[in-house]
CSV table of C-alpha atoms in Angstrom, one decimal:
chain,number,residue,atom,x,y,z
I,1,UNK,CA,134.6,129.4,90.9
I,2,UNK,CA,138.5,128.8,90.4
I,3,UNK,CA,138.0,125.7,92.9
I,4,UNK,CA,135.4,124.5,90.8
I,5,UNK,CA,136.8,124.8,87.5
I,6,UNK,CA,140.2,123.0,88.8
I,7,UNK,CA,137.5,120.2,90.3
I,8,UNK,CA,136.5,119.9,86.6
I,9,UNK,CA,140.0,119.2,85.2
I,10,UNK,CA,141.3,117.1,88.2
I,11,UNK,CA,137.9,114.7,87.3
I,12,UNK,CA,139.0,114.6,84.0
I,13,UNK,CA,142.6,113.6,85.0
I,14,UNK,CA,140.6,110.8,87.7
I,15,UNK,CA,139.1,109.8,84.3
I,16,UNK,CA,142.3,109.0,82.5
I,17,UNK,CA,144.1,107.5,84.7
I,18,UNK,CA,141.9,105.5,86.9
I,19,UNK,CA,142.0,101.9,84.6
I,20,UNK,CA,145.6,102.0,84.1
I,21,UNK,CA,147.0,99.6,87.0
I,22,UNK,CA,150.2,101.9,87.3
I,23,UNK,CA,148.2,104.9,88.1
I,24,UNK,CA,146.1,103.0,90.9
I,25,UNK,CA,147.8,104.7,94.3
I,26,UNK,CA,147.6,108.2,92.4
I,27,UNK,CA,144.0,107.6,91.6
I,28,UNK,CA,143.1,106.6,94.9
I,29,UNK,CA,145.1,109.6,96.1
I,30,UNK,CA,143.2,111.8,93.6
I,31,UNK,CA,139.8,110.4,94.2
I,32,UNK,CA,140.3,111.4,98.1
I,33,UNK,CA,141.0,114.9,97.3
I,34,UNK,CA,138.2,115.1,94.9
I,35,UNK,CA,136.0,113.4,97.5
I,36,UNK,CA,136.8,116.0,100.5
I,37,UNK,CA,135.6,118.7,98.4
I,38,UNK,CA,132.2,117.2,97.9
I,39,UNK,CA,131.6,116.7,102.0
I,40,UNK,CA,132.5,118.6,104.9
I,41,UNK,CA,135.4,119.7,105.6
I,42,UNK,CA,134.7,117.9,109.3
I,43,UNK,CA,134.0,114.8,107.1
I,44,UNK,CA,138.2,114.9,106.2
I,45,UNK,CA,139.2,116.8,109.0
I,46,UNK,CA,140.1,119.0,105.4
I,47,UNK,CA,141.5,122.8,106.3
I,48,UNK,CA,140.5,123.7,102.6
I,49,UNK,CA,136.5,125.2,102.5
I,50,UNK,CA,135.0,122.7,100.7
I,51,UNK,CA,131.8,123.0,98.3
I,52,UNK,CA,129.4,121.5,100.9
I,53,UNK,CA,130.8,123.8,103.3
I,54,UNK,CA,130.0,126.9,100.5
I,55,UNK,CA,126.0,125.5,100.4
I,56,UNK,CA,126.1,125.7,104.2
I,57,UNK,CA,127.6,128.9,105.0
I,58,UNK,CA,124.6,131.2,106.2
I,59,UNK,CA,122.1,128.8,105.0
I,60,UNK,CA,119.0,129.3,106.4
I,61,UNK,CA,116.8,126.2,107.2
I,62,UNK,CA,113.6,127.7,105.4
I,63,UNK,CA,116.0,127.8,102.4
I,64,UNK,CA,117.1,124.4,102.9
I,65,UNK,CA,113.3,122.9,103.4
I,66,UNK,CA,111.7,125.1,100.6
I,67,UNK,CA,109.8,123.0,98.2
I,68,UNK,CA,108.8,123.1,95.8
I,69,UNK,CA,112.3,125.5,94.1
I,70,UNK,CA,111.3,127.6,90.9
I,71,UNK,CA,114.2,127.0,89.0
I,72,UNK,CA,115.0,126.3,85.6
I,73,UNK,CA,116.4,122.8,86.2
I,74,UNK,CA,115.0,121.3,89.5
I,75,UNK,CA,111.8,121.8,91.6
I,76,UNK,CA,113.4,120.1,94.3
I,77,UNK,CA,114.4,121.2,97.6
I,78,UNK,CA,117.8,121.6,98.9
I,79,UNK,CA,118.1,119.1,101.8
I,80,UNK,CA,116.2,116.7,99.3
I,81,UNK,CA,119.7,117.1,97.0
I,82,UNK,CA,121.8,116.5,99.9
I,83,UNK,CA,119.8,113.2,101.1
I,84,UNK,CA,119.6,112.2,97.3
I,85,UNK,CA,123.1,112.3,96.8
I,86,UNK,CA,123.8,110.8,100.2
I,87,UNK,CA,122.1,107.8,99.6
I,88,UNK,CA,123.2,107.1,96.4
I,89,UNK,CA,126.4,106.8,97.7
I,90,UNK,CA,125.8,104.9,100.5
I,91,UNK,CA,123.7,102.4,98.5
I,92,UNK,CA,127.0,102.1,95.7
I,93,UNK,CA,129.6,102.4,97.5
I,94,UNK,CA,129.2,100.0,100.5
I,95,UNK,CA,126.7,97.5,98.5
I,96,UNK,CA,128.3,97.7,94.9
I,97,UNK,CA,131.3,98.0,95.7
I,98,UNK,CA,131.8,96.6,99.3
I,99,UNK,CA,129.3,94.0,99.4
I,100,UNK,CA,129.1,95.5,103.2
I,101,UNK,CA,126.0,97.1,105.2
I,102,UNK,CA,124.6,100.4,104.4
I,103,UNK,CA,125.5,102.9,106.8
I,104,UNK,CA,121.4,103.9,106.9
I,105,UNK,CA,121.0,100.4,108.8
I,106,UNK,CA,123.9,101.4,111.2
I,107,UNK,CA,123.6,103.2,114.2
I,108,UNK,CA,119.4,103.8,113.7
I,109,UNK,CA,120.2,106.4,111.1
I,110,UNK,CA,117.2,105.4,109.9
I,111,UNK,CA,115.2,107.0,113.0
I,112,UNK,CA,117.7,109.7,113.3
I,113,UNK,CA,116.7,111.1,110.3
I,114,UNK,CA,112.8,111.1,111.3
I,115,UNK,CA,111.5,109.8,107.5
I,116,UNK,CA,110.8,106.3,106.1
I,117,UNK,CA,112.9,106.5,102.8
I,118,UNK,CA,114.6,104.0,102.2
I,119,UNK,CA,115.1,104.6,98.5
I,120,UNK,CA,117.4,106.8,96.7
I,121,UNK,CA,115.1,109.1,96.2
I,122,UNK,CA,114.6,108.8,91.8
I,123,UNK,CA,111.0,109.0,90.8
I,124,UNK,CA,109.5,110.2,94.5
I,125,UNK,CA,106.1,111.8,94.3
I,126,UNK,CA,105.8,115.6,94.7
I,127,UNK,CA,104.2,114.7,98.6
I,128,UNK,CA,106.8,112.2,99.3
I,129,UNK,CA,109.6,115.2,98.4
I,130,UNK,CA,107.1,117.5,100.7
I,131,UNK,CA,106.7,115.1,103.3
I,132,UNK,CA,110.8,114.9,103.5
I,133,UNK,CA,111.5,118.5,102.9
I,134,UNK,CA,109.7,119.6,105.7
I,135,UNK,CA,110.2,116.5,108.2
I,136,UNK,CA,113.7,115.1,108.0
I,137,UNK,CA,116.4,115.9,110.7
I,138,UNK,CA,118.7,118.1,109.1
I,139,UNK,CA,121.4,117.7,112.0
I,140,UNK,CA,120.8,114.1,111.7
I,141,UNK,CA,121.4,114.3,107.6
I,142,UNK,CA,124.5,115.9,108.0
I,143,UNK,CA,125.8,113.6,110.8
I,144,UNK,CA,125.1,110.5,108.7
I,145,UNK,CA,126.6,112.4,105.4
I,146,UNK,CA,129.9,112.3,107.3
I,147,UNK,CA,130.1,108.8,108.7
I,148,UNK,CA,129.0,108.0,104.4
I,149,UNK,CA,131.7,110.0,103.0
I,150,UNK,CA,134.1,108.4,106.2
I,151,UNK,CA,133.0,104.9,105.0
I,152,UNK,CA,133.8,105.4,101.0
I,153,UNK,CA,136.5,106.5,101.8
I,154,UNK,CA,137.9,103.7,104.0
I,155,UNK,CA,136.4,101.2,101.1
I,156,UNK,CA,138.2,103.1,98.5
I,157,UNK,CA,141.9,103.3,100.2
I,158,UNK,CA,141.4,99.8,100.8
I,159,UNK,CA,140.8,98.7,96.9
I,160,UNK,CA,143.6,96.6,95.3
I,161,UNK,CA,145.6,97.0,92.1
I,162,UNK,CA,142.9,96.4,89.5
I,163,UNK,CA,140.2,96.9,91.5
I,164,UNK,CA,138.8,99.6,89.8
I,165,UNK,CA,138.0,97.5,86.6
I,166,UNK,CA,135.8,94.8,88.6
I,167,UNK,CA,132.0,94.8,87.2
I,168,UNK,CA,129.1,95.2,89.5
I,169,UNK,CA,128.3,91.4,90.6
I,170,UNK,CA,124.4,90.9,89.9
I,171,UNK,CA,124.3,89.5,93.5
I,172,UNK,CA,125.2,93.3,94.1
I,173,UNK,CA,121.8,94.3,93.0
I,174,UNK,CA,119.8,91.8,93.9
I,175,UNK,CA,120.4,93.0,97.4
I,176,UNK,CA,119.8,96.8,96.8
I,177,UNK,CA,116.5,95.6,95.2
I,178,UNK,CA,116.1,93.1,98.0
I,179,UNK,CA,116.2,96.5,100.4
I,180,UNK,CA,113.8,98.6,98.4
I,181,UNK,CA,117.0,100.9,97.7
I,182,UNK,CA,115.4,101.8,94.1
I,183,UNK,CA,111.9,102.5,93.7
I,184,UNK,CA,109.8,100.4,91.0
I,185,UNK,CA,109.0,103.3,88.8
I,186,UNK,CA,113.0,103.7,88.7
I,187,UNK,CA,114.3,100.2,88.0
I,188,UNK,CA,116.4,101.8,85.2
I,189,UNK,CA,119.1,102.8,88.2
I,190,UNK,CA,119.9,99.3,89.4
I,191,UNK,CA,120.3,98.9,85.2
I,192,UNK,CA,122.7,101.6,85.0
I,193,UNK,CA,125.0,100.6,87.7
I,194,UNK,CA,124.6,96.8,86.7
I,195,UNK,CA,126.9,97.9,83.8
I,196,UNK,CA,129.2,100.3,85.4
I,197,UNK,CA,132.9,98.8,86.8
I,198,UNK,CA,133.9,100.0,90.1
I,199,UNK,CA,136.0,103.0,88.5
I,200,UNK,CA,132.8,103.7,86.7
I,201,UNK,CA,130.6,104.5,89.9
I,202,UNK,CA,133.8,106.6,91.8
I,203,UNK,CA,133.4,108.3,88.7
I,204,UNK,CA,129.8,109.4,88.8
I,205,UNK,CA,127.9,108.4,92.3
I,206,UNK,CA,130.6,109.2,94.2
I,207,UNK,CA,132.3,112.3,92.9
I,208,UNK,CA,130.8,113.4,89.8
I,209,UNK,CA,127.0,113.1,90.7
I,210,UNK,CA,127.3,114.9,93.9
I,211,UNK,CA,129.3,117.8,92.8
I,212,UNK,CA,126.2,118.4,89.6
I,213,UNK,CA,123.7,118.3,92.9
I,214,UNK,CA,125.9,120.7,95.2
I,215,UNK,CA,126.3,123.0,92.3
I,216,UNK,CA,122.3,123.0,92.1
I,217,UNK,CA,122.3,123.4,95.5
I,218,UNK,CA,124.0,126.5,95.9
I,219,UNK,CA,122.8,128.4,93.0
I,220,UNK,CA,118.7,127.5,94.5
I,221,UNK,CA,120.6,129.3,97.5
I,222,UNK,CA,121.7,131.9,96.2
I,223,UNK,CA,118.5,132.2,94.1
I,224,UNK,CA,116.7,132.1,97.2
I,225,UNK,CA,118.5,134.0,99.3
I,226,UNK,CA,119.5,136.8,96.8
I,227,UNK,CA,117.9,139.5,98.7
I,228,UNK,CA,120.2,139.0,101.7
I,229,UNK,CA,123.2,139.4,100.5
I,230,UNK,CA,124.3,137.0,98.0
I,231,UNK,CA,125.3,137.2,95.0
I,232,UNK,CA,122.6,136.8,92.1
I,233,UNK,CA,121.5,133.3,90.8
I,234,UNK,CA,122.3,134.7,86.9
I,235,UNK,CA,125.3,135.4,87.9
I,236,UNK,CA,126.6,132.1,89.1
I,237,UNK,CA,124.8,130.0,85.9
I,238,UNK,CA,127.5,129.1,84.4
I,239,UNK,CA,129.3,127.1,87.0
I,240,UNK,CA,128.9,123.8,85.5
């Protein structure tokens, strides 16, 4: 709980600072600490128990495929999270901001992970969430969350003093649409980031987004799961 609240004010601080071109090594340095919280510690080779590494303590794999989640917030499995906010970053990060290759069309990561998603997962159907939730490799999602995380954070040490203020380039989406990355029925997304500066999607896709969908993810755990040990899903509502 303590790591989380201090999460909260160190995103706020990311927030403050992150235009101002005299801040820009301290909010690259800040952003990378935030970051390898939200993975892995084996993403950052990171000594510090990280929040991804709280969902996956003890998890069992018919808690991370259940589906659909009675919940007050989400019907949607837990490894569907994880993928969701995986490829959202992968999409932002290294088309948005990069203008490289996703890391889905690397290494057959696309086969690895044994479903033909190519999307970001906003507005699936409740069989396409099924079909996921029970097929995907979860090894595989894990292994390709790491080399994600790995690549943002080589793209973001690499930015340059002001940087952070450049606006998504059109040609930017035209590409993610050009690879089915967004469904149809959610063409509001590519809208969203068309107006967001690079400092505007470090700020959400890649650390702010993922921490709201890790925080989900545990407490549907823990909900879960209560009656093996953990502690109760009332009591950890208030997180966020």
């Amino acid at each position: 709980m303590s790591q989380r609240k201090q999460w909260n004010e160190n995103h706020k601080k990311l927030t403050n600072i992150i235009l101002k071109p005299s801040e820009h090594q301290n909010s690259k340095e800040l952003f990378l600490s935030q970051h390898s919280l939200l993975h892995s510690s084996k993403m950052s080779n990171s000594p510090v128990a990280t929040l991804e590494d709280d969902l996956l303590k003890d998890l069992l794999e018919e808690s991370y495929r259940k589906y659909p989640i009675t919940a007050p917030d989400t019907r949607n499995s837990i490894v569907w999270h994880v993928w969701h906010v995986t490829r959202i970053e992968d999409m932002t990060m290294n088309i948005l901001v990069a203008e490289g290759d996703q890391v889905l069309y690397t290494d057959n990561w696309a086969k690895k992970l044994k479903v033909d998603y190519p999307h970001s997962g906003n507005e699936m159907t409740e069989i396409e969430i099924a079909d996921l939730s029970e097929n995907i490799d979860i090894n595989a999602l894990l292994e390709y969350r790491i080399e994600v995380g790995q690549k943002t954070r080589e793209i973001v040490s690499n930015l340059l003093p002001g940087e952070f203020r450049n606006k998504v380039d059109t040609r930017r989406i035209n590409i993610l649409k050009e690879q089915n990355a967004v469904k149809k029925e959610a063409s509001w997304l590519l809208e969203y980031w068309g107006n967001k500066t690079t400092a505007g999607l470090i700020l959400m896709p890649a650390t702010r987004h993922i921490f709201l969908h890790l925080n989900k993810s545990i407490r549907i755990k823990q909900r879960i799961q209560k009656n093996k040990g953990y502690q109760n899903f009332e009591e950890d509502a208030g997180i966020l």
